[in-house]
């Protein structure tokens, strides 16, 4: 079929079909070049995506350290800062590049860490109840992966994005707590909110948290008020971190060509990098509060 259309256009080449063929050739060249460049970019990014254990190690006491490159069991101690950090994850698999760059540059992580991935679907819209998928990352305390599935008519990145993510994680923790203890989820949510609003409740949460340096399913529930009510510690920490500070962390990836690149590959990739630089999304396009937005730049060879 394509051959029939092409031969028909060729017979009319002197009468003006040359424009159609020229335009088709230019568009085909642009699409092929873009695909070639993206394949090289994805190949380079795959080399820097590893499980969390590749970047963060734990000592005998459960304290976090950066992975060491000098052959030692652990590297520099990783500090934890108060707050709720949302890392935009392009791939949605393993450890986001932006998170590994963040901890290696700042030697710190937010108290509650969220890997947020956007996954488009071939449908007009996705129901709000089915839009978010939450997964607890067991290796790292208070770390979650949130996948937002959306249709081409949905708007996901809104000014209240952190609040939506917080609500979904909160529901996930309460549901898991109810499955373990058989307790009503509404009651657990009400107790958690009351405790974190009082100084005594916050102090009790901190005291118990110090006695439980590692997170497991057995010690994730603690009695922390005078009436003997129990809530998940992760739920209390989540609420405190969200109320303290919210940060959106995005990556600005700069691609450079590896040394000794073939001349033809060098030319093609330079054209691709020029087009990519002039068409990439800017920070200002994200509909989140700019005072809560942090951009981490890094360089990657391709």
Tab-separated table of C-alpha atoms in Angstrom:
chain	number	residue	atom	x	y	z
A	1	UNK	CA	0.000	0.000	0.000
A	2	UNK	CA	2.785	2.431	0.906
A	3	UNK	CA	4.591	1.497	-2.293
A	4	UNK	CA	1.482	2.311	-4.351
A	5	UNK	CA	1.205	5.763	-2.800
A	6	UNK	CA	4.934	6.363	-3.266
A	7	UNK	CA	4.897	5.344	-6.939
A	8	UNK	CA	1.861	7.571	-7.504
A	9	UNK	CA	3.716	10.526	-5.986
A	10	UNK	CA	6.840	9.787	-8.053
A	11	UNK	CA	4.894	9.986	-11.320
A	12	UNK	CA	3.787	13.493	-10.333
A	13	UNK	CA	7.220	14.576	-9.114
A	14	UNK	CA	7.755	17.280	-11.823
A	15	UNK	CA	4.263	18.697	-11.213
A	16	UNK	CA	4.726	19.492	-7.512
A	17	UNK	CA	4.915	16.132	-5.741
A	18	UNK	CA	8.559	16.896	-4.998
A	19	UNK	CA	7.381	19.065	-2.082
A	20	UNK	CA	5.444	16.183	-0.505
A	21	UNK	CA	8.379	13.793	-0.887
A	22	UNK	CA	10.856	16.345	0.456
A	23	UNK	CA	8.676	17.093	3.482
A	24	UNK	CA	8.193	13.369	4.162
A	25	UNK	CA	11.957	12.773	3.941
A	26	UNK	CA	12.719	15.635	6.339
A	27	UNK	CA	10.138	14.462	8.879
A	28	UNK	CA	11.347	10.866	8.624
A	29	UNK	CA	14.929	12.027	9.194
A	30	UNK	CA	13.911	14.057	12.263
A	31	UNK	CA	11.974	11.159	13.787
A	32	UNK	CA	14.773	8.651	13.134
A	33	UNK	CA	17.365	11.028	14.586
A	34	UNK	CA	15.264	11.666	17.697
A	35	UNK	CA	14.685	7.948	18.231
A	36	UNK	CA	18.397	7.221	17.840
A	37	UNK	CA	19.293	9.929	20.360
A	38	UNK	CA	16.697	8.761	22.899
A	39	UNK	CA	17.955	5.176	22.631
A	40	UNK	CA	21.477	6.369	23.473
A	41	UNK	CA	20.140	8.455	26.364
A	42	UNK	CA	18.142	5.544	27.812
A	43	UNK	CA	21.166	3.263	27.528
A	44	UNK	CA	23.273	5.757	29.502
A	45	UNK	CA	20.564	6.175	32.161
A	46	UNK	CA	20.180	2.413	32.642
A	47	UNK	CA	23.801	2.188	33.747
A	48	UNK	CA	23.069	4.489	36.709
A	49	UNK	CA	19.848	2.814	37.885
A	50	UNK	CA	20.509	0.330	40.657
A	51	UNK	CA	18.741	-0.957	43.791
A	52	UNK	CA	18.920	1.187	46.940
A	53	UNK	CA	21.442	-1.156	48.533
A	54	UNK	CA	23.916	-0.084	45.846
A	55	UNK	CA	23.893	3.495	47.197
A	56	UNK	CA	22.963	3.153	50.891
A	57	UNK	CA	24.431	0.729	53.410
A	58	UNK	CA	23.454	-0.025	57.007
A	59	UNK	CA	25.880	-0.650	59.845
A	60	UNK	CA	25.349	-3.084	62.719
A	61	UNK	CA	23.229	-0.533	64.605
A	62	UNK	CA	20.975	0.143	61.623
A	63	UNK	CA	22.433	3.592	60.915
A	64	UNK	CA	22.524	4.713	57.282
A	65	UNK	CA	25.760	5.309	55.365
A	66	UNK	CA	26.630	6.028	51.773
A	67	UNK	CA	28.134	3.141	49.862
A	68	UNK	CA	31.925	3.297	49.908
A	69	UNK	CA	34.085	3.251	46.784
A	70	UNK	CA	37.280	2.559	48.725
A	71	UNK	CA	36.517	-1.034	49.645
A	72	UNK	CA	35.223	-0.238	53.143
A	73	UNK	CA	31.922	-1.776	54.307
A	74	UNK	CA	30.287	1.652	54.630
A	75	UNK	CA	31.069	5.223	53.664
A	76	UNK	CA	30.088	8.602	55.060
A	77	UNK	CA	27.168	8.696	57.510
A	78	UNK	CA	23.883	9.715	55.887
A	79	UNK	CA	21.966	12.315	57.882
A	80	UNK	CA	18.179	12.588	57.962
A	81	UNK	CA	16.498	15.994	57.704
A	82	UNK	CA	12.957	16.722	58.815
A	83	UNK	CA	10.443	17.036	56.047
A	84	UNK	CA	8.524	15.358	53.240
A	85	UNK	CA	10.549	14.974	50.039
A	86	UNK	CA	8.983	14.103	46.665
A	87	UNK	CA	11.537	12.925	44.079
A	88	UNK	CA	10.263	12.926	40.501
A	89	UNK	CA	11.125	9.514	39.064
A	90	UNK	CA	11.264	9.244	35.267
A	91	UNK	CA	11.721	5.482	34.998
A	92	UNK	CA	9.585	4.165	37.870
A	93	UNK	CA	12.031	1.329	38.517
A	94	UNK	CA	14.776	0.723	41.081
A	95	UNK	CA	16.393	3.899	42.466
A	96	UNK	CA	15.673	7.215	40.718
A	97	UNK	CA	18.819	8.881	39.405
A	98	UNK	CA	17.812	12.141	41.072
A	99	UNK	CA	17.730	10.446	44.501
A	100	UNK	CA	21.189	8.897	44.142
A	101	UNK	CA	22.545	12.261	42.996
A	102	UNK	CA	20.817	14.038	45.901
A	103	UNK	CA	22.230	11.817	48.653
A	104	UNK	CA	25.715	11.743	47.144
A	105	UNK	CA	25.872	15.536	46.828
A	106	UNK	CA	24.159	16.541	50.087
A	107	UNK	CA	24.846	13.394	52.189
A	108	UNK	CA	21.312	13.677	53.516
A	109	UNK	CA	17.794	12.399	52.896
A	110	UNK	CA	14.341	13.685	53.866
A	111	UNK	CA	12.674	12.033	56.842
A	112	UNK	CA	9.914	10.756	54.557
A	113	UNK	CA	11.069	9.992	51.019
A	114	UNK	CA	8.698	9.518	48.085
A	115	UNK	CA	9.671	8.325	44.603
A	116	UNK	CA	6.934	9.777	42.385
A	117	UNK	CA	6.473	8.341	38.895
A	118	UNK	CA	4.018	9.479	36.216
A	119	UNK	CA	2.683	6.680	33.999
A	120	UNK	CA	0.485	7.698	31.030
A	121	UNK	CA	-2.239	5.303	29.899
A	122	UNK	CA	-4.024	5.031	26.561
A	123	UNK	CA	-7.361	6.214	27.904
A	124	UNK	CA	-9.026	9.623	28.255
A	125	UNK	CA	-9.071	9.587	32.034
A	126	UNK	CA	-8.326	7.403	35.044
A	127	UNK	CA	-10.696	7.324	37.991
A	128	UNK	CA	-9.269	9.079	41.048
A	129	UNK	CA	-9.699	5.961	43.185
A	130	UNK	CA	-7.514	3.943	40.785
A	131	UNK	CA	-5.052	6.663	39.830
A	132	UNK	CA	-2.433	6.245	42.557
A	133	UNK	CA	-0.532	3.072	43.435
A	134	UNK	CA	1.514	3.152	46.654
A	135	UNK	CA	4.306	0.735	47.535
A	136	UNK	CA	6.392	0.679	50.703
A	137	UNK	CA	10.126	0.249	50.073
A	138	UNK	CA	11.206	-2.085	52.845
A	139	UNK	CA	14.959	-1.446	52.695
A	140	UNK	CA	14.713	2.238	53.646
A	141	UNK	CA	12.711	3.549	56.571
A	142	UNK	CA	9.759	5.777	55.637
A	143	UNK	CA	10.404	5.453	51.908
A	144	UNK	CA	7.569	4.955	49.431
A	145	UNK	CA	7.081	4.637	45.699
A	146	UNK	CA	3.955	6.323	44.332
A	147	UNK	CA	2.878	5.723	40.729
A	148	UNK	CA	0.294	8.098	39.259
A	149	UNK	CA	-1.541	6.577	36.303
A	150	UNK	CA	-3.301	9.154	34.170
A	151	UNK	CA	-5.095	9.559	30.866
A	152	UNK	CA	-4.460	12.136	28.178
A	153	UNK	CA	-7.239	14.377	29.563
A	154	UNK	CA	-6.079	14.204	33.189
A	155	UNK	CA	-3.955	16.797	34.957
A	156	UNK	CA	-1.790	15.220	37.648
A	157	UNK	CA	0.878	17.793	38.555
A	158	UNK	CA	-1.166	20.406	40.422
A	159	UNK	CA	-0.293	22.882	43.201
A	160	UNK	CA	-1.697	20.457	45.807
A	161	UNK	CA	0.278	17.461	44.502
A	162	UNK	CA	2.088	16.865	47.813
A	163	UNK	CA	-1.219	16.819	49.673
A	164	UNK	CA	-2.611	14.207	47.276
A	165	UNK	CA	0.487	12.032	47.636
A	166	UNK	CA	0.405	12.405	51.426
A	167	UNK	CA	-3.253	11.347	51.525
A	168	UNK	CA	-2.620	8.240	49.415
A	169	UNK	CA	0.360	7.155	51.517
A	170	UNK	CA	-1.634	7.766	54.697
A	171	UNK	CA	-4.483	5.598	53.400
A	172	UNK	CA	-1.984	2.883	52.456
A	173	UNK	CA	-0.441	2.827	55.960
A	174	UNK	CA	-3.843	2.797	57.689
A	175	UNK	CA	-5.075	-0.030	55.447
A	176	UNK	CA	-1.989	-2.147	56.169
A	177	UNK	CA	-2.352	-1.448	59.894
A	178	UNK	CA	-5.967	-2.556	59.765
A	179	UNK	CA	-5.044	-5.773	57.953
A	180	UNK	CA	-2.443	-6.620	60.620
A	181	UNK	CA	-4.390	-5.679	63.756
A	182	UNK	CA	-7.972	-6.053	62.563
A	183	UNK	CA	-8.629	-2.498	63.750
A	184	UNK	CA	-11.046	-0.102	62.080
A	185	UNK	CA	-9.169	2.226	59.712
A	186	UNK	CA	-11.303	5.277	60.575
A	187	UNK	CA	-10.490	4.898	64.259
A	188	UNK	CA	-6.753	4.595	63.556
A	189	UNK	CA	-6.762	7.763	61.434
A	190	UNK	CA	-8.606	9.753	64.117
A	191	UNK	CA	-6.204	8.640	66.868
A	192	UNK	CA	-3.158	9.530	64.768
A	193	UNK	CA	-4.487	13.004	64.028
A	194	UNK	CA	-5.301	13.701	67.684
A	195	UNK	CA	-1.896	12.532	68.932
A	196	UNK	CA	0.159	14.557	66.466
A	197	UNK	CA	-1.774	17.716	67.366
A	198	UNK	CA	-0.694	17.577	71.031
A	199	UNK	CA	2.762	18.201	72.463
A	200	UNK	CA	2.496	15.117	74.667
A	201	UNK	CA	1.651	12.919	71.726
A	202	UNK	CA	4.512	14.255	69.612
A	203	UNK	CA	6.957	13.799	72.494
A	204	UNK	CA	5.781	10.224	73.021
A	205	UNK	CA	6.203	9.435	69.344
A	206	UNK	CA	9.760	10.722	69.442
A	207	UNK	CA	10.619	8.694	72.545
A	208	UNK	CA	9.328	5.460	71.071
A	209	UNK	CA	10.945	6.118	67.722
A	210	UNK	CA	14.355	6.401	69.407
A	211	UNK	CA	13.880	2.961	70.950
A	212	UNK	CA	13.090	1.446	67.547
A	213	UNK	CA	16.046	2.233	65.279
A	214	UNK	CA	14.977	-0.191	62.571
A	215	UNK	CA	11.642	-0.572	60.838
A	216	UNK	CA	9.954	-3.979	60.680
A	217	UNK	CA	6.367	-5.105	60.532
A	218	UNK	CA	6.579	-6.218	64.172
A	219	UNK	CA	7.670	-2.926	65.718
A	220	UNK	CA	5.713	-0.636	63.393
A	221	UNK	CA	2.851	-0.391	65.921
A	222	UNK	CA	3.313	1.232	69.331
A	223	UNK	CA	1.162	2.323	72.266
A	224	UNK	CA	1.735	6.030	72.696
A	225	UNK	CA	-1.136	7.583	74.654
A	226	UNK	CA	-2.646	7.353	78.105
A	227	UNK	CA	-5.663	5.366	76.929
A	228	UNK	CA	-3.491	2.610	75.501
A	229	UNK	CA	-4.458	3.308	71.891
A	230	UNK	CA	-2.029	2.186	69.213
A	231	UNK	CA	-1.198	3.660	65.825
A	232	UNK	CA	1.505	2.874	63.271
A	233	UNK	CA	4.653	4.854	64.007
A	234	UNK	CA	5.146	5.344	60.274
A	235	UNK	CA	1.784	7.133	60.148
A	236	UNK	CA	2.781	9.523	62.931
A	237	UNK	CA	6.150	10.229	61.307
A	238	UNK	CA	4.461	10.794	57.949
A	239	UNK	CA	2.089	13.390	59.375
A	240	UNK	CA	4.829	15.232	61.265
A	241	UNK	CA	7.130	15.320	58.229
A	242	UNK	CA	4.382	16.629	55.945
A	243	UNK	CA	3.430	19.380	58.394
A	244	UNK	CA	7.076	20.401	58.894
A	245	UNK	CA	8.186	20.964	55.283
A	246	UNK	CA	7.422	19.771	51.750
A	247	UNK	CA	10.031	19.704	48.995
A	248	UNK	CA	9.728	18.719	45.335
A	249	UNK	CA	13.073	17.518	43.958
A	250	UNK	CA	13.581	17.232	40.209
A	251	UNK	CA	16.685	16.467	38.174
A	252	UNK	CA	18.282	18.482	35.408
A	253	UNK	CA	20.233	15.999	33.339
A	254	UNK	CA	23.024	17.354	31.159
A	255	UNK	CA	24.244	14.898	28.541
A	256	UNK	CA	27.800	14.961	27.255
A	257	UNK	CA	29.354	12.871	24.515
A	258	UNK	CA	31.877	10.287	25.583
A	259	UNK	CA	35.480	10.736	24.415
A	260	UNK	CA	36.569	9.042	21.184
A	261	UNK	CA	33.057	9.039	19.711
A	262	UNK	CA	32.869	8.243	15.986
A	263	UNK	CA	32.515	11.372	13.859
A	264	UNK	CA	29.182	10.359	12.303
A	265	UNK	CA	27.766	9.470	15.717
A	266	UNK	CA	29.183	12.698	17.112
A	267	UNK	CA	27.359	14.784	14.485
A	268	UNK	CA	24.034	12.984	14.961
A	269	UNK	CA	24.133	13.198	18.761
A	270	UNK	CA	25.122	16.872	18.727
A	271	UNK	CA	22.056	17.634	16.613
A	272	UNK	CA	19.934	15.555	18.997
A	273	UNK	CA	21.326	17.347	22.067
A	274	UNK	CA	20.630	20.731	20.474
A	275	UNK	CA	17.015	19.756	19.761
A	276	UNK	CA	16.599	18.256	23.230
A	277	UNK	CA	17.947	21.340	24.976
A	278	UNK	CA	15.506	23.594	23.143
A	279	UNK	CA	12.432	21.406	23.653
A	280	UNK	CA	12.859	20.115	27.218
A	281	UNK	CA	10.418	21.060	29.968
A	282	UNK	CA	11.458	23.905	32.229
A	283	UNK	CA	11.031	24.201	35.993
A	284	UNK	CA	8.584	27.061	35.517
A	285	UNK	CA	6.211	24.730	33.646
A	286	UNK	CA	5.626	22.571	36.726
A	287	UNK	CA	2.438	23.656	38.470
A	288	UNK	CA	3.820	23.303	41.993
A	289	UNK	CA	4.851	26.069	44.416
A	290	UNK	CA	8.236	27.350	43.223
A	291	UNK	CA	9.404	28.046	46.779
A	292	UNK	CA	9.183	24.299	47.443
A	293	UNK	CA	10.923	23.238	44.229
A	294	UNK	CA	14.570	22.094	44.181
A	295	UNK	CA	16.496	21.259	41.004
A	296	UNK	CA	19.597	19.054	41.171
A	297	UNK	CA	21.847	19.161	38.121
A	298	UNK	CA	24.128	16.336	37.057
A	299	UNK	CA	26.181	15.346	34.012
A	300	UNK	CA	25.973	11.985	32.259
A	301	UNK	CA	28.082	10.634	29.397
A	302	UNK	CA	26.375	8.992	26.457
